[in-house]
Each structure stands twice: as structure tokens, then as C-alpha cells.
GROMACS .gro file of C-alpha atoms in nm:
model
  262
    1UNK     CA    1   0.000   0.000   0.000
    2UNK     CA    2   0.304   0.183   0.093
    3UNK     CA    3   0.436   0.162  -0.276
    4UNK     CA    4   0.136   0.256  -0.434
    5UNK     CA    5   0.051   0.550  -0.239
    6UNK     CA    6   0.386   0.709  -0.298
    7UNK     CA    7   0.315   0.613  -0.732
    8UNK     CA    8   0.007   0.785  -0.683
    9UNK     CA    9   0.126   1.099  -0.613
   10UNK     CA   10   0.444   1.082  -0.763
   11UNK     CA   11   0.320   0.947  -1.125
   12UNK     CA   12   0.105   1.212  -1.194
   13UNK     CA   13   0.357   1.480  -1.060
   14UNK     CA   14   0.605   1.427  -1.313
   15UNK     CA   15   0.328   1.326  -1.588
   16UNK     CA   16   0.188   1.688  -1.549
   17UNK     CA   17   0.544   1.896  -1.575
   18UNK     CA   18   0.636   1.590  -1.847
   19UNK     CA   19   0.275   1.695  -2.069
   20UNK     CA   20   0.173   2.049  -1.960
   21UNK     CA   21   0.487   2.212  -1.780
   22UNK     CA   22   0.706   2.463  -1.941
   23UNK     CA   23   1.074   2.391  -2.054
   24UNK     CA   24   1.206   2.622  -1.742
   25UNK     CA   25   0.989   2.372  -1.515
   26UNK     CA   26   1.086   2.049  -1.689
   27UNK     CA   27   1.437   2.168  -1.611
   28UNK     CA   28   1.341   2.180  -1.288
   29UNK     CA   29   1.252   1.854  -1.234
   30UNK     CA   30   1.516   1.671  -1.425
   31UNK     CA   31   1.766   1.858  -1.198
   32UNK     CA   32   1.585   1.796  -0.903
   33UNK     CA   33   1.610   1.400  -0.937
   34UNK     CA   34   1.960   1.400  -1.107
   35UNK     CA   35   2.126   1.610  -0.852
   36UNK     CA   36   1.914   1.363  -0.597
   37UNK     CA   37   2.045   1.054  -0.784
   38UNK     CA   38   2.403   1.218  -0.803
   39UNK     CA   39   2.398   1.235  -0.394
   40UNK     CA   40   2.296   0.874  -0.339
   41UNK     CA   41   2.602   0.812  -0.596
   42UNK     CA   42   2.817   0.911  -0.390
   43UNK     CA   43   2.657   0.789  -0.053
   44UNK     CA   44   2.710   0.447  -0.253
   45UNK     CA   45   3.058   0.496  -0.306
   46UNK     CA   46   3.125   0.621   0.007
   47UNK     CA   47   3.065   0.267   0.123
   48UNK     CA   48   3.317   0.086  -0.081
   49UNK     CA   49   3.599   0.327   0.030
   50UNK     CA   50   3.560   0.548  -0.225
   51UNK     CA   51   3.527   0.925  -0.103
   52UNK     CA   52   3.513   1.125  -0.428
   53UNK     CA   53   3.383   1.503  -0.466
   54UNK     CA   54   3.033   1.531  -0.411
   55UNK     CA   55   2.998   1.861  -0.384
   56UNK     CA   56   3.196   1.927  -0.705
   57UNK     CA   57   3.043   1.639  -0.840
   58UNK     CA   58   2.669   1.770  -0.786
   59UNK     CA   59   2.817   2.119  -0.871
   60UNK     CA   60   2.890   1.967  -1.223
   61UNK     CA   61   2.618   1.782  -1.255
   62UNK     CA   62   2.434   2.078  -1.239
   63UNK     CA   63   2.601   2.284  -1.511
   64UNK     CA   64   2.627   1.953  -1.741
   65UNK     CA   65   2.243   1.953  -1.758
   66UNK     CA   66   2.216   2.339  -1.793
   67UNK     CA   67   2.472   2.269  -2.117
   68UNK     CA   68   2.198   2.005  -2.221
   69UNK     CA   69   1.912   2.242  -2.196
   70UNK     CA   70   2.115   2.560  -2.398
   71UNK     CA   71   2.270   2.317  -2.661
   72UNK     CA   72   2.582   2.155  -2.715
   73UNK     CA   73   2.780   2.404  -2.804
   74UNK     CA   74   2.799   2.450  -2.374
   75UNK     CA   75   2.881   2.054  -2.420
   76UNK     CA   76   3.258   2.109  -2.546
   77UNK     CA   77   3.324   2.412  -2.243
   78UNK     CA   78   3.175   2.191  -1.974
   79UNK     CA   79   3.385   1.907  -2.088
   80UNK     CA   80   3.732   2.121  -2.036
   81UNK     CA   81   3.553   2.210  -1.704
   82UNK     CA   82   3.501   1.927  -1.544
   83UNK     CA   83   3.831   1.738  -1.626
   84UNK     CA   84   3.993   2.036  -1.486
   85UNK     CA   85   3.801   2.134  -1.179
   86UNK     CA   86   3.816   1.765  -1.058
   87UNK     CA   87   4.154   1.748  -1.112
   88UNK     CA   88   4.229   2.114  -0.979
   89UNK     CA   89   4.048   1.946  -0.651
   90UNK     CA   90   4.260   1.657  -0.610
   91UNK     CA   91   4.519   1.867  -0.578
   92UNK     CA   92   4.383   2.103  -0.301
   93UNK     CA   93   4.222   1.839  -0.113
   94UNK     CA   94   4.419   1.512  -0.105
   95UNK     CA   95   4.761   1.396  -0.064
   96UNK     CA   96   4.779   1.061  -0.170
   97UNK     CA   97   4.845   0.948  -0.486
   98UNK     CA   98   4.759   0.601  -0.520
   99UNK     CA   99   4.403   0.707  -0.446
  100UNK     CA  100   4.397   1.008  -0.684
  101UNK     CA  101   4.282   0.802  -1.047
  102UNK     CA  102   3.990   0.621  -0.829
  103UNK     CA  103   3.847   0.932  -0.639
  104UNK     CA  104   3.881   1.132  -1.021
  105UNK     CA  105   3.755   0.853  -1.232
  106UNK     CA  106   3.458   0.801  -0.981
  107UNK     CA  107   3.343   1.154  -0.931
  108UNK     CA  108   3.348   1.162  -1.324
  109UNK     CA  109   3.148   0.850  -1.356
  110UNK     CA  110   2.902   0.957  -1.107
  111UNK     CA  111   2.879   1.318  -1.331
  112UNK     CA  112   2.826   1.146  -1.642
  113UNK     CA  113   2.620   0.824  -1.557
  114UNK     CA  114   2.325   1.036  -1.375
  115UNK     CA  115   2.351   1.389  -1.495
  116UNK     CA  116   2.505   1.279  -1.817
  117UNK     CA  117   2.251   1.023  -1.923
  118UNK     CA  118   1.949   1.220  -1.745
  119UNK     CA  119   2.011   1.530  -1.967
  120UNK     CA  120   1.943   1.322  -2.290
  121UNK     CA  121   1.543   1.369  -2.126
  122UNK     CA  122   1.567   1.765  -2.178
  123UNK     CA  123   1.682   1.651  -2.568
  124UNK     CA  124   1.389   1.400  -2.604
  125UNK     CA  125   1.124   1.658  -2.500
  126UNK     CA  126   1.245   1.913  -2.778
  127UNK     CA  127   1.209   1.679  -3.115
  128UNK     CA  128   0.953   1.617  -3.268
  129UNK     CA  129   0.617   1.495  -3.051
  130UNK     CA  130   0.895   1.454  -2.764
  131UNK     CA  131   0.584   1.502  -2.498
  132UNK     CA  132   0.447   1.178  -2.644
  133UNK     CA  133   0.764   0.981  -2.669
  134UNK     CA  134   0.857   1.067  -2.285
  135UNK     CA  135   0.497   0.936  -2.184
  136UNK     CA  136   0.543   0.608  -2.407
  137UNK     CA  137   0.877   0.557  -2.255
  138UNK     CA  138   0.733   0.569  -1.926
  139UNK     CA  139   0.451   0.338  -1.992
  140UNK     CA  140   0.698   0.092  -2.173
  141UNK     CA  141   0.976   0.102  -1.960
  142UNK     CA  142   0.703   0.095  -1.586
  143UNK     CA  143   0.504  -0.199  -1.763
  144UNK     CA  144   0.791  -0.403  -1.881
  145UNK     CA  145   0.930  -0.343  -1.477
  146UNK     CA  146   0.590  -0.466  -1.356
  147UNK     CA  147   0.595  -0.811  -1.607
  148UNK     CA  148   0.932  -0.888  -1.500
  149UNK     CA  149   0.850  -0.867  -1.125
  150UNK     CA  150   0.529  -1.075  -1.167
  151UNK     CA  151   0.689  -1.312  -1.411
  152UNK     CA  152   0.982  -1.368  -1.254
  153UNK     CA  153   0.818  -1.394  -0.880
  154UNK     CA  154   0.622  -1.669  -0.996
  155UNK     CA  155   0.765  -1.845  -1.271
  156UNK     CA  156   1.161  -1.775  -1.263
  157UNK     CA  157   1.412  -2.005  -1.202
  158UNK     CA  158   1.670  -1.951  -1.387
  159UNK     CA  159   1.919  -1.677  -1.269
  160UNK     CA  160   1.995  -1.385  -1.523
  161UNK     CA  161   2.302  -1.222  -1.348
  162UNK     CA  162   2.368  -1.396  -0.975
  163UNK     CA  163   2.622  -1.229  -0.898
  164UNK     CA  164   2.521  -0.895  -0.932
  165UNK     CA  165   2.144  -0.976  -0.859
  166UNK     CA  166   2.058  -1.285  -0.758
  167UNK     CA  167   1.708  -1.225  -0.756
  168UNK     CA  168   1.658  -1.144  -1.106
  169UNK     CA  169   1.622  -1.428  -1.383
  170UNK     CA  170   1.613  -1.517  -1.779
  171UNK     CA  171   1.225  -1.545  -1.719
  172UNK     CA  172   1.132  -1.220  -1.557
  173UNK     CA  173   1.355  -1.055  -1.825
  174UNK     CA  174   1.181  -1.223  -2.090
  175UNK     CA  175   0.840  -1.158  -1.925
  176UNK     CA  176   0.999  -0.773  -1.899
  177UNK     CA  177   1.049  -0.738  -2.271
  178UNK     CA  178   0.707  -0.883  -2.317
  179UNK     CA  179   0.571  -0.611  -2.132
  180UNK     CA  180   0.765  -0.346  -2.325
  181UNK     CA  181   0.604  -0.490  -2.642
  182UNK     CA  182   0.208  -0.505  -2.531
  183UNK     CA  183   0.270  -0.171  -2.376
  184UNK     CA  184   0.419  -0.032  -2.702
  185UNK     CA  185   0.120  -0.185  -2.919
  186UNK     CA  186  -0.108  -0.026  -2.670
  187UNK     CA  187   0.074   0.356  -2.708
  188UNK     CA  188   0.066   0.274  -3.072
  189UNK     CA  189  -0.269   0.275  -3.079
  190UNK     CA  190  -0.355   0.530  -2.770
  191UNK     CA  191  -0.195   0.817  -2.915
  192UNK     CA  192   0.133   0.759  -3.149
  193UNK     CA  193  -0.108   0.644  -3.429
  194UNK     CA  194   0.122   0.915  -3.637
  195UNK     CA  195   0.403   0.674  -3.667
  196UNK     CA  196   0.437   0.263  -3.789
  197UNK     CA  197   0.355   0.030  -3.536
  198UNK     CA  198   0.661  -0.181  -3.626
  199UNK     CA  199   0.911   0.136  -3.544
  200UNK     CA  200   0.727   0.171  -3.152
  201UNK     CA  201   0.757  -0.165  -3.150
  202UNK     CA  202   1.130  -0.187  -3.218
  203UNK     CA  203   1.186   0.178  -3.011
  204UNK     CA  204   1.009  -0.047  -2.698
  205UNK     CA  205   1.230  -0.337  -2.727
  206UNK     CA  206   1.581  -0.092  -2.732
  207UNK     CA  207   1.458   0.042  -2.469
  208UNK     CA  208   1.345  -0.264  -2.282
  209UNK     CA  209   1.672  -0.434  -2.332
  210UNK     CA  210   1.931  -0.145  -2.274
  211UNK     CA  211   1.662  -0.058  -1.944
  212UNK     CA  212   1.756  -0.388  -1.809
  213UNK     CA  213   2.116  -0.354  -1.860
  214UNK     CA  214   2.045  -0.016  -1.667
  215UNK     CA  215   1.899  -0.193  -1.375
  216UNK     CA  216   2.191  -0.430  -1.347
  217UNK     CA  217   2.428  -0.087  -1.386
  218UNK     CA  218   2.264  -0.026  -1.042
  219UNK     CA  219   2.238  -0.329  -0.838
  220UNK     CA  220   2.644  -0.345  -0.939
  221UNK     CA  221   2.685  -0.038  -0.699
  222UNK     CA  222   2.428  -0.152  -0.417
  223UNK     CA  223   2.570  -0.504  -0.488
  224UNK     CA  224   2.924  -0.365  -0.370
  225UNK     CA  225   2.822  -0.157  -0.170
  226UNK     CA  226   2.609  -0.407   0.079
  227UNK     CA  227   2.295  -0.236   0.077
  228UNK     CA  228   1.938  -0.334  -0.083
  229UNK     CA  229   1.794   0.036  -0.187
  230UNK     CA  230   2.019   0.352  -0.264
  231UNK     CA  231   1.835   0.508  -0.043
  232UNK     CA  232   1.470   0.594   0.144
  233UNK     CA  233   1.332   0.918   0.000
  234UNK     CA  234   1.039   0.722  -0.192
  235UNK     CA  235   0.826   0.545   0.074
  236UNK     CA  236   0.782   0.193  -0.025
  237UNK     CA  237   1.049   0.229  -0.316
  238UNK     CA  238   1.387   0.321  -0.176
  239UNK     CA  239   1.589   0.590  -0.355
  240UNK     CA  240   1.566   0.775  -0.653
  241UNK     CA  241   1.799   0.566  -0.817
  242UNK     CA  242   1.604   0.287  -0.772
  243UNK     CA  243   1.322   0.477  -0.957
  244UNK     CA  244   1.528   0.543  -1.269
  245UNK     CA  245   1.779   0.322  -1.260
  246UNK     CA  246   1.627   0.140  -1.624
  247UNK     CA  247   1.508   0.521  -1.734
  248UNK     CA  248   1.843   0.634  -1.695
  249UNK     CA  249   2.020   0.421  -1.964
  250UNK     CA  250   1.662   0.389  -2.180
  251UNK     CA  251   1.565   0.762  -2.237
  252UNK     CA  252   1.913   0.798  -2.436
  253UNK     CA  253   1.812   0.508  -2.618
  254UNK     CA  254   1.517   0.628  -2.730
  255UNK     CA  255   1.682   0.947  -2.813
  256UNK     CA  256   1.959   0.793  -3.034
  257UNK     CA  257   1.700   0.548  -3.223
  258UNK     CA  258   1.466   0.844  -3.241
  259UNK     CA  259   1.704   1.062  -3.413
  260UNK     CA  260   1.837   0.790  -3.703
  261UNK     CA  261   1.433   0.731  -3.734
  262UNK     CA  262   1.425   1.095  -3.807
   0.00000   0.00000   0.00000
């Protein structure tokens, strides 16, 4: 009950800024739950030993997606930026050298795997019906979660990745995929009537496959560091990067397969 309060008032939330909210507000939100997700990075690292620079990190983060949202021209500046301020912060902060390629490489990883991939959403709501193709990925990417947690409760046996999740198998990621698909037939006929079934239908299963390769991203960093959620902002659901773990490495997906489409 938990769980589904907290979807009911988060769903249509971000629905309403996704379908009605100006570009400042969308912003808004995207920053709001990467700079979220880019704290719980780095809470995640912590554990493993790994200190980083979250505040430089987050800092980052913030002006990566702002380079997103004015175009990526900003992309080639922020670049020289970033290598150079995390650097510059070694320097002033630590001492030790045989620590100094983990604590850079990590703080950049953090940057670029939430802020990095969650500015590719600010991209996706600027082409062409982009309003539509967030909601569809959203529907595709929640109902293929959904099969593959019913389908593999029930009916899996046969592990898909043990050591990095143990509890996920071949048959609730088939049973995932299979959700992608009826969702994406559904959408195709709800409201992206506009463009060939067979192209949602392909866009659905990218995006189902790479989303599941996106889940296993994260239970790699919970897996290491001990812990079963990233965190416990979302009642009933754990972190935010338990919430778009799969959206995180899908909504570039769509975005790349959107623009060769187009």
C-alpha cells in the first residue's frame, strides 16, 4: 500500500510537468532527481571506500544539464571544465596518490552516468512529438518493470546475473520485454497512431533491453556496496535511483534510435 501510495502521487507529478509544464519547469525537475540521484552516488561509493567530490560532483552535474538544456555548443566548455576542476580538486584536497585516479575517475562517472545520461530527457522533450515519446517511454519502460516482477516472482528459475542480482532471472527478463512490447502496441494505438507500429515496436524493445542492462548498472553499486535500496526518500520504493535506474540508460536510447528514425 506503501508503494502505491507514494506512485500515486508521484506518477502524476512528473506526468503533469512531463505533458503540460514549461521547458524552465521540466528543467526543474530533471535537476531535481539528477542532482538527488548524483547524492545517493556518492553515498554508494562512500561505502566501498571510495570518497570522491560530491559537492563538485553535484556542482557539475548541475552545469552539465544546464549545457543540455542551452545546446551543445555549452557541451565542449563543460567538458574542459570538469576534467579540470576535478583534477584542480585533487590537488587542493588530497595527498595521496595512489588514491587520486579512483576518487577522479569516480566523481566523473558519477557526473556522467546520472547527470550525463538524465540530460538526454531535456533533448527527447524538444524533437519532434517529444511530450508523447517521454509518456510512451514511461509506460513501456514501468510496464515491462511490472511483467518482470510478476513473471519472474512466480515463474523464474533460472538466474539472469547472480552475482550482481541474484534475484533477477532469464524469465522475468523475458516476461519484462514482453511487457515493453504489449505496452508499445497499446501507445501505438492510444496516441502515437502518427508513426508505424513496427518502429514503436522496435523503439520499446531498445529500450526494454538497454533498461535492463540499466537496472543491473545499479544493483552493481548496491551489490558492492552491501545495501538493498540507494536510499529511502520514496516510501515503499527506496531511492531515486532505484526509480530510474532502467530510465536512466533507456531515455538515451530512445533518443539515439529516435534521431536515425528521423
Amino acid at each position: 500500500m506503501t508503494r502505491i501510495l507514494s506512485a500515486a502521487v508521484a506518477i502524476p507529478l512528473t506526468m503533469g510537468v512531463v505533458l503540460y509544464g514549461s521547458k524552465p519547469l521540466f528543467l526543474f525537475l530533471v535537476a531535481v532527481v539528477a542532482l538527488i540521484g548524483c547524492r545517493e552516488y556518492f553515498e554508494l561509493i562512500s561505502r566501498v571506500g571510495v570518497e570522491g567530490f560530491p559537492k563538485l560532483g553535484m556542482a557539475l552535474s548541475f552545469l552539465l544539464l544546464l549545457s543540455f538544456y542551452f545546446g551543445s555548443d555549452y557541451l565542449l566548455q563543460w567538458g574542459l571544465v570538469a576534467v579540470v576542476s576535478v583534477i584542480a580538486a585533487w590537488f587542493l584536497i588530497e595527498k595521496d596518490v595512489k588514491i587520486a585516479i579512483v576518487q577522479i575517475s569516480f566523481t566523473l562517472l558519477g557526473i556522467f552516468y546520472v547527470a550525463g545520461l538524465s540530460g538526454y530527457y531535456l533533448l527527447l522533450r524538444e524533437i519532434g512529438s517529444g511530450r508523447q515519446w517521454l509518456l510512451f517511454l514511461f509506460i513501456v519502460i514501468w510496464s515491462g518493470d511490472i511483467a518482470a516482477y510478476y513473471v519472474g516472482k512466480n515463474w523464474g528459475k533460472s538466474p539472469l546475473a547472480q552475482a550482481v542480482s541474484p534475484n533477477k532471472t532469464i524469465e522475468g527478463a523475458v516476461g519484462g520485454l514482453s511487457g515493453n512490447l504489449v505496452a508499445a502496441g497499446v501507445v501505438s494505438v492510444w496516441f502515437l497512431d502518427s508513426t508505424p507500429v513496427w518502429v514503436n515496436l522496435i523503439g520499446a524493445l531498445i529500450c526494454g533491453i538497454i533498461g535492463q542492462f540499466g537496472d543491473l548498472a545499479e544493483s552493481l553499486l548496491k551489490r558492492n556496496a552491501g545495501i538493498k535500496d540507494s536510499g529511502n526518500l520514496i516510501p515503499g520504493h527506496g531511492g531515486v535511483l532505484d526509480r530510474i535506474d532502467s530510465l536512466l540508460f533507456a531515455g538515451p536510447a530512445l533518443y539515439c534510435y529516435l534521431s536515425l528514425w528521423h
